[in-house]
Amino acid sequence: MLEKRTPIEGSIHKRTPQRPASVPTDIYISTKSKRSAIVKRVRRLMLKENHKSVVIHGLGAMVIRATSMALAAQEALENQVTLKPTTETISLIDDIIPDDMDKDLETQKRHNSIIHITLEAKDGLAELQRKTGQIIHHPSRNRRSRRWQ
């Protein structure tokens, strides 16, 4: 049987979800993610940097956006990638900050949906990679080490 939430006296601070260490082929979708930028990044990773797979992640309301971006990337790569979605439910923790400062800080647990869409290269993608040519450096790996002068 489901438990009802008790009325909250105070404000809720949502903690950022924990995620594993990111690799260059992981793309996390947020409200600020632009479709064209995500598609461009997937194309660069798969065509220029010759990665065999890229994973797009979406949490909560971003599940639908992640799905549409994966489909757009598949179309941009001329249907030479297969989409393999997996879904799960994760627990997130919120801090409840009471209005009365004499009370203790509390936490509550809530559940949210998450999707991981793996874009895997088909055999025909190798032909697209030859057409575009490979780049010498890997900008997705050197993003943080750039020095601005």
PDB file of C-alpha atoms in Angstrom:
ATOM      1  CA  MET A   1       0.000   0.000   0.000  1.00  0.00           C
ATOM      2  CA  LEU A   2       1.280   3.474  -0.864  1.00  0.00           C
ATOM      3  CA  GLU A   3       2.032   5.889   1.930  1.00  0.00           C
ATOM      4  CA  LYS A   4       0.643   9.389   1.726  1.00  0.00           C
ATOM      5  CA  ARG A   5       3.083  12.222   2.179  1.00  0.00           C
ATOM      6  CA  THR A   6       2.639  14.256   5.313  1.00  0.00           C
ATOM      7  CA  PRO A   7       2.005  17.973   4.853  1.00  0.00           C
ATOM      8  CA  ILE A   8       5.285  19.879   4.793  1.00  0.00           C
ATOM      9  CA  GLU A   9       5.821  22.916   6.995  1.00  0.00           C
ATOM     10  CA  GLY A  10       8.772  24.628   5.368  1.00  0.00           C
ATOM     11  CA  SER A  11      10.520  24.701   2.027  1.00  0.00           C
ATOM     12  CA  ILE A  12      11.907  21.840  -0.037  1.00  0.00           C
ATOM     13  CA  HIS A  13      15.455  21.865  -1.385  1.00  0.00           C
ATOM     14  CA  LYS A  14      15.929  19.239  -4.092  1.00  0.00           C
ATOM     15  CA  ARG A  15      19.400  17.692  -4.058  1.00  0.00           C
ATOM     16  CA  THR A  16      21.097  17.168  -7.403  1.00  0.00           C
ATOM     17  CA  PRO A  17      20.977  13.507  -8.427  1.00  0.00           C
ATOM     18  CA  GLN A  18      24.158  11.482  -8.078  1.00  0.00           C
ATOM     19  CA  ARG A  19      25.618  10.280 -11.356  1.00  0.00           C
ATOM     20  CA  PRO A  20      28.689   8.248 -12.185  1.00  0.00           C
ATOM     21  CA  ALA A  21      31.876   9.793 -13.538  1.00  0.00           C
ATOM     22  CA  SER A  22      31.166  11.011 -17.026  1.00  0.00           C
ATOM     23  CA  VAL A  23      32.939   9.705 -20.109  1.00  0.00           C
ATOM     24  CA  PRO A  24      33.047  11.664 -23.395  1.00  0.00           C
ATOM     25  CA  THR A  25      30.339   9.457 -24.916  1.00  0.00           C
ATOM     26  CA  ASP A  26      27.791  10.197 -22.136  1.00  0.00           C
ATOM     27  CA  ILE A  27      25.369  13.033 -22.912  1.00  0.00           C
ATOM     28  CA  TYR A  28      23.054  14.258 -20.153  1.00  0.00           C
ATOM     29  CA  ILE A  29      19.934  16.147 -21.298  1.00  0.00           C
ATOM     30  CA  SER A  30      18.736  19.151 -19.290  1.00  0.00           C
ATOM     31  CA  THR A  31      16.214  21.937 -19.807  1.00  0.00           C
ATOM     32  CA  LYS A  32      18.982  24.058 -21.329  1.00  0.00           C
ATOM     33  CA  SER A  33      20.107  21.424 -23.873  1.00  0.00           C
ATOM     34  CA  LYS A  34      19.627  22.539 -27.463  1.00  0.00           C
ATOM     35  CA  ARG A  35      18.568  19.876 -29.954  1.00  0.00           C
ATOM     36  CA  SER A  36      20.970  21.102 -32.649  1.00  0.00           C
ATOM     37  CA  ALA A  37      23.930  21.113 -30.238  1.00  0.00           C
ATOM     38  CA  ILE A  38      23.183  17.572 -29.040  1.00  0.00           C
ATOM     39  CA  VAL A  39      22.795  16.250 -32.604  1.00  0.00           C
ATOM     40  CA  LYS A  40      26.028  18.000 -33.617  1.00  0.00           C
ATOM     41  CA  ARG A  41      27.847  16.477 -30.625  1.00  0.00           C
ATOM     42  CA  VAL A  42      26.578  12.968 -31.429  1.00  0.00           C
ATOM     43  CA  ARG A  43      27.627  13.378 -35.079  1.00  0.00           C
ATOM     44  CA  ARG A  44      31.102  14.574 -34.035  1.00  0.00           C
ATOM     45  CA  LEU A  45      31.573  11.730 -31.548  1.00  0.00           C
ATOM     46  CA  MET A  46      30.445   9.031 -33.958  1.00  0.00           C
ATOM     47  CA  LEU A  47      31.735  10.338 -37.291  1.00  0.00           C
ATOM     48  CA  LYS A  48      34.843  12.356 -36.483  1.00  0.00           C
ATOM     49  CA  GLU A  49      36.069  10.640 -33.313  1.00  0.00           C
ATOM     50  CA  ASN A  50      34.943   7.139 -34.437  1.00  0.00           C
ATOM     51  CA  HIS A  51      33.158   6.090 -31.230  1.00  0.00           C
ATOM     52  CA  LYS A  52      31.048   2.961 -31.737  1.00  0.00           C
ATOM     53  CA  SER A  53      28.346   4.047 -29.283  1.00  0.00           C
ATOM     54  CA  VAL A  54      27.026   7.137 -27.517  1.00  0.00           C
ATOM     55  CA  VAL A  55      24.628   7.158 -24.544  1.00  0.00           C
ATOM     56  CA  ILE A  56      21.976   9.858 -24.041  1.00  0.00           C
ATOM     57  CA  HIS A  57      20.561  10.156 -20.501  1.00  0.00           C
ATOM     58  CA  GLY A  58      17.279  11.816 -19.464  1.00  0.00           C
ATOM     59  CA  LEU A  59      15.843  12.199 -15.951  1.00  0.00           C
ATOM     60  CA  GLY A  60      12.216  12.965 -15.083  1.00  0.00           C
ATOM     61  CA  ALA A  61      10.647  15.436 -17.506  1.00  0.00           C
ATOM     62  CA  MET A  62      13.729  15.142 -19.735  1.00  0.00           C
ATOM     63  CA  VAL A  63      12.853  11.538 -20.700  1.00  0.00           C
ATOM     64  CA  ILE A  64      10.722  12.802 -23.599  1.00  0.00           C
ATOM     65  CA  ARG A  65      13.367  15.334 -24.720  1.00  0.00           C
ATOM     66  CA  ALA A  66      16.110  12.689 -24.564  1.00  0.00           C
ATOM     67  CA  THR A  67      13.990  10.378 -26.722  1.00  0.00           C
ATOM     68  CA  SER A  68      13.304  13.068 -29.316  1.00  0.00           C
ATOM     69  CA  MET A  69      16.984  14.078 -29.405  1.00  0.00           C
ATOM     70  CA  ALA A  70      18.059  10.460 -29.897  1.00  0.00           C
ATOM     71  CA  LEU A  71      15.602  10.133 -32.785  1.00  0.00           C
ATOM     72  CA  ALA A  72      16.885  13.400 -34.301  1.00  0.00           C
ATOM     73  CA  ALA A  73      20.475  12.147 -34.016  1.00  0.00           C
ATOM     74  CA  GLN A  74      19.488   8.864 -35.661  1.00  0.00           C
ATOM     75  CA  GLU A  75      17.940  10.789 -38.548  1.00  0.00           C
ATOM     76  CA  ALA A  76      21.004  13.059 -38.857  1.00  0.00           C
ATOM     77  CA  LEU A  77      23.222   9.973 -39.084  1.00  0.00           C
ATOM     78  CA  GLU A  78      21.070   8.659 -41.961  1.00  0.00           C
ATOM     79  CA  ASN A  79      19.605   5.819 -39.842  1.00  0.00           C
ATOM     80  CA  GLN A  80      23.035   4.198 -39.521  1.00  0.00           C
ATOM     81  CA  VAL A  81      22.658   3.818 -35.734  1.00  0.00           C
ATOM     82  CA  THR A  82      20.343   1.621 -33.686  1.00  0.00           C
ATOM     83  CA  LEU A  83      18.639   2.955 -30.578  1.00  0.00           C
ATOM     84  CA  LYS A  84      18.633   0.746 -27.482  1.00  0.00           C
ATOM     85  CA  PRO A  85      16.636   2.366 -24.660  1.00  0.00           C
ATOM     86  CA  THR A  86      16.639   1.187 -21.067  1.00  0.00           C
ATOM     87  CA  THR A  87      14.461   2.683 -18.348  1.00  0.00           C
ATOM     88  CA  GLU A  88      14.573   2.563 -14.583  1.00  0.00           C
ATOM     89  CA  THR A  89      13.297   4.299 -11.498  1.00  0.00           C
ATOM     90  CA  ILE A  90      15.720   5.994  -9.127  1.00  0.00           C
ATOM     91  CA  SER A  91      15.291   7.397  -5.631  1.00  0.00           C
ATOM     92  CA  LEU A  92      16.060  11.067  -5.101  1.00  0.00           C
ATOM     93  CA  ILE A  93      16.462  12.799  -1.748  1.00  0.00           C
ATOM     94  CA  ASP A  94      15.026  16.204  -0.849  1.00  0.00           C
ATOM     95  CA  ASP A  95      15.909  18.313   2.174  1.00  0.00           C
ATOM     96  CA  ILE A  96      12.999  19.888   4.058  1.00  0.00           C
ATOM     97  CA  ILE A  97      14.018  23.188   5.605  1.00  0.00           C
ATOM     98  CA  PRO A  98      11.494  24.004   8.379  1.00  0.00           C
ATOM     99  CA  ASP A  99       9.964  27.463   8.804  1.00  0.00           C
ATOM    100  CA  ASP A 100      10.504  27.136  12.572  1.00  0.00           C
ATOM    101  CA  MET A 101      14.281  27.319  13.138  1.00  0.00           C
ATOM    102  CA  ASP A 102      13.997  25.265  16.364  1.00  0.00           C
ATOM    103  CA  LYS A 103      13.035  22.139  14.403  1.00  0.00           C
ATOM    104  CA  ASP A 104      15.589  19.792  12.831  1.00  0.00           C
ATOM    105  CA  LEU A 105      16.314  19.504   9.132  1.00  0.00           C
ATOM    106  CA  GLU A 106      14.433  16.552   7.598  1.00  0.00           C
ATOM    107  CA  THR A 107      14.787  14.587   4.391  1.00  0.00           C
ATOM    108  CA  GLN A 108      12.271  12.846   2.168  1.00  0.00           C
ATOM    109  CA  LYS A 109      12.656  10.310  -0.584  1.00  0.00           C
ATOM    110  CA  ARG A 110      10.922  10.498  -3.967  1.00  0.00           C
ATOM    111  CA  HIS A 111      11.104   8.348  -7.066  1.00  0.00           C
ATOM    112  CA  ASN A 112      11.786   9.527 -10.593  1.00  0.00           C
ATOM    113  CA  SER A 113      12.035   7.879 -14.006  1.00  0.00           C
ATOM    114  CA  ILE A 114      15.277   7.808 -15.949  1.00  0.00           C
ATOM    115  CA  ILE A 115      16.105   6.689 -19.495  1.00  0.00           C
ATOM    116  CA  HIS A 116      19.423   5.682 -21.048  1.00  0.00           C
ATOM    117  CA  ILE A 117      19.389   5.527 -24.852  1.00  0.00           C
ATOM    118  CA  THR A 118      22.416   3.848 -26.403  1.00  0.00           C
ATOM    119  CA  LEU A 119      23.081   4.818 -30.020  1.00  0.00           C
ATOM    120  CA  GLU A 120      25.121   1.982 -31.538  1.00  0.00           C
ATOM    121  CA  ALA A 121      26.772   2.223 -34.949  1.00  0.00           C
ATOM    122  CA  LYS A 122      25.611  -0.067 -37.734  1.00  0.00           C
ATOM    123  CA  ASP A 123      28.036  -1.395 -40.352  1.00  0.00           C
ATOM    124  CA  GLY A 124      26.987   1.369 -42.805  1.00  0.00           C
ATOM    125  CA  LEU A 125      28.270   4.071 -40.460  1.00  0.00           C
ATOM    126  CA  ALA A 126      31.860   3.245 -41.419  1.00  0.00           C
ATOM    127  CA  GLU A 127      31.094   4.561 -44.919  1.00  0.00           C
ATOM    128  CA  LEU A 128      29.808   7.846 -43.455  1.00  0.00           C
ATOM    129  CA  GLN A 129      32.956   8.078 -41.315  1.00  0.00           C
ATOM    130  CA  ARG A 130      35.148   7.737 -44.415  1.00  0.00           C
ATOM    131  CA  LYS A 131      33.178  10.503 -46.178  1.00  0.00           C
ATOM    132  CA  THR A 132      33.564  12.997 -43.334  1.00  0.00           C
ATOM    133  CA  GLY A 133      37.190  12.195 -42.500  1.00  0.00           C
ATOM    134  CA  GLN A 134      38.716  11.858 -39.066  1.00  0.00           C
ATOM    135  CA  ILE A 135      39.892  14.774 -36.945  1.00  0.00           C
ATOM    136  CA  ILE A 136      43.346  14.732 -35.430  1.00  0.00           C
ATOM    137  CA  HIS A 137      42.502  15.984 -31.921  1.00  0.00           C
ATOM    138  CA  HIS A 138      39.567  15.034 -29.725  1.00  0.00           C
ATOM    139  CA  PRO A 139      37.793  18.219 -28.569  1.00  0.00           C
ATOM    140  CA  SER A 140      35.379  16.281 -26.358  1.00  0.00           C
ATOM    141  CA  ARG A 141      38.328  15.018 -24.293  1.00  0.00           C
ATOM    142  CA  ASN A 142      40.209  18.325 -24.106  1.00  0.00           C
ATOM    143  CA  ARG A 143      37.277  20.524 -23.158  1.00  0.00           C
ATOM    144  CA  ARG A 144      38.478  21.278 -19.609  1.00  0.00           C
ATOM    145  CA  SER A 145      42.195  21.642 -20.358  1.00  0.00           C
ATOM    146  CA  ARG A 146      41.736  24.554 -22.768  1.00  0.00           C
ATOM    147  CA  ARG A 147      43.506  27.738 -21.744  1.00  0.00           C
ATOM    148  CA  TRP A 148      42.026  31.096 -22.655  1.00  0.00           C
ATOM    149  CA  GLN A 149      44.469  33.896 -23.395  1.00  0.00           C
TER     150      GLN A 149
END
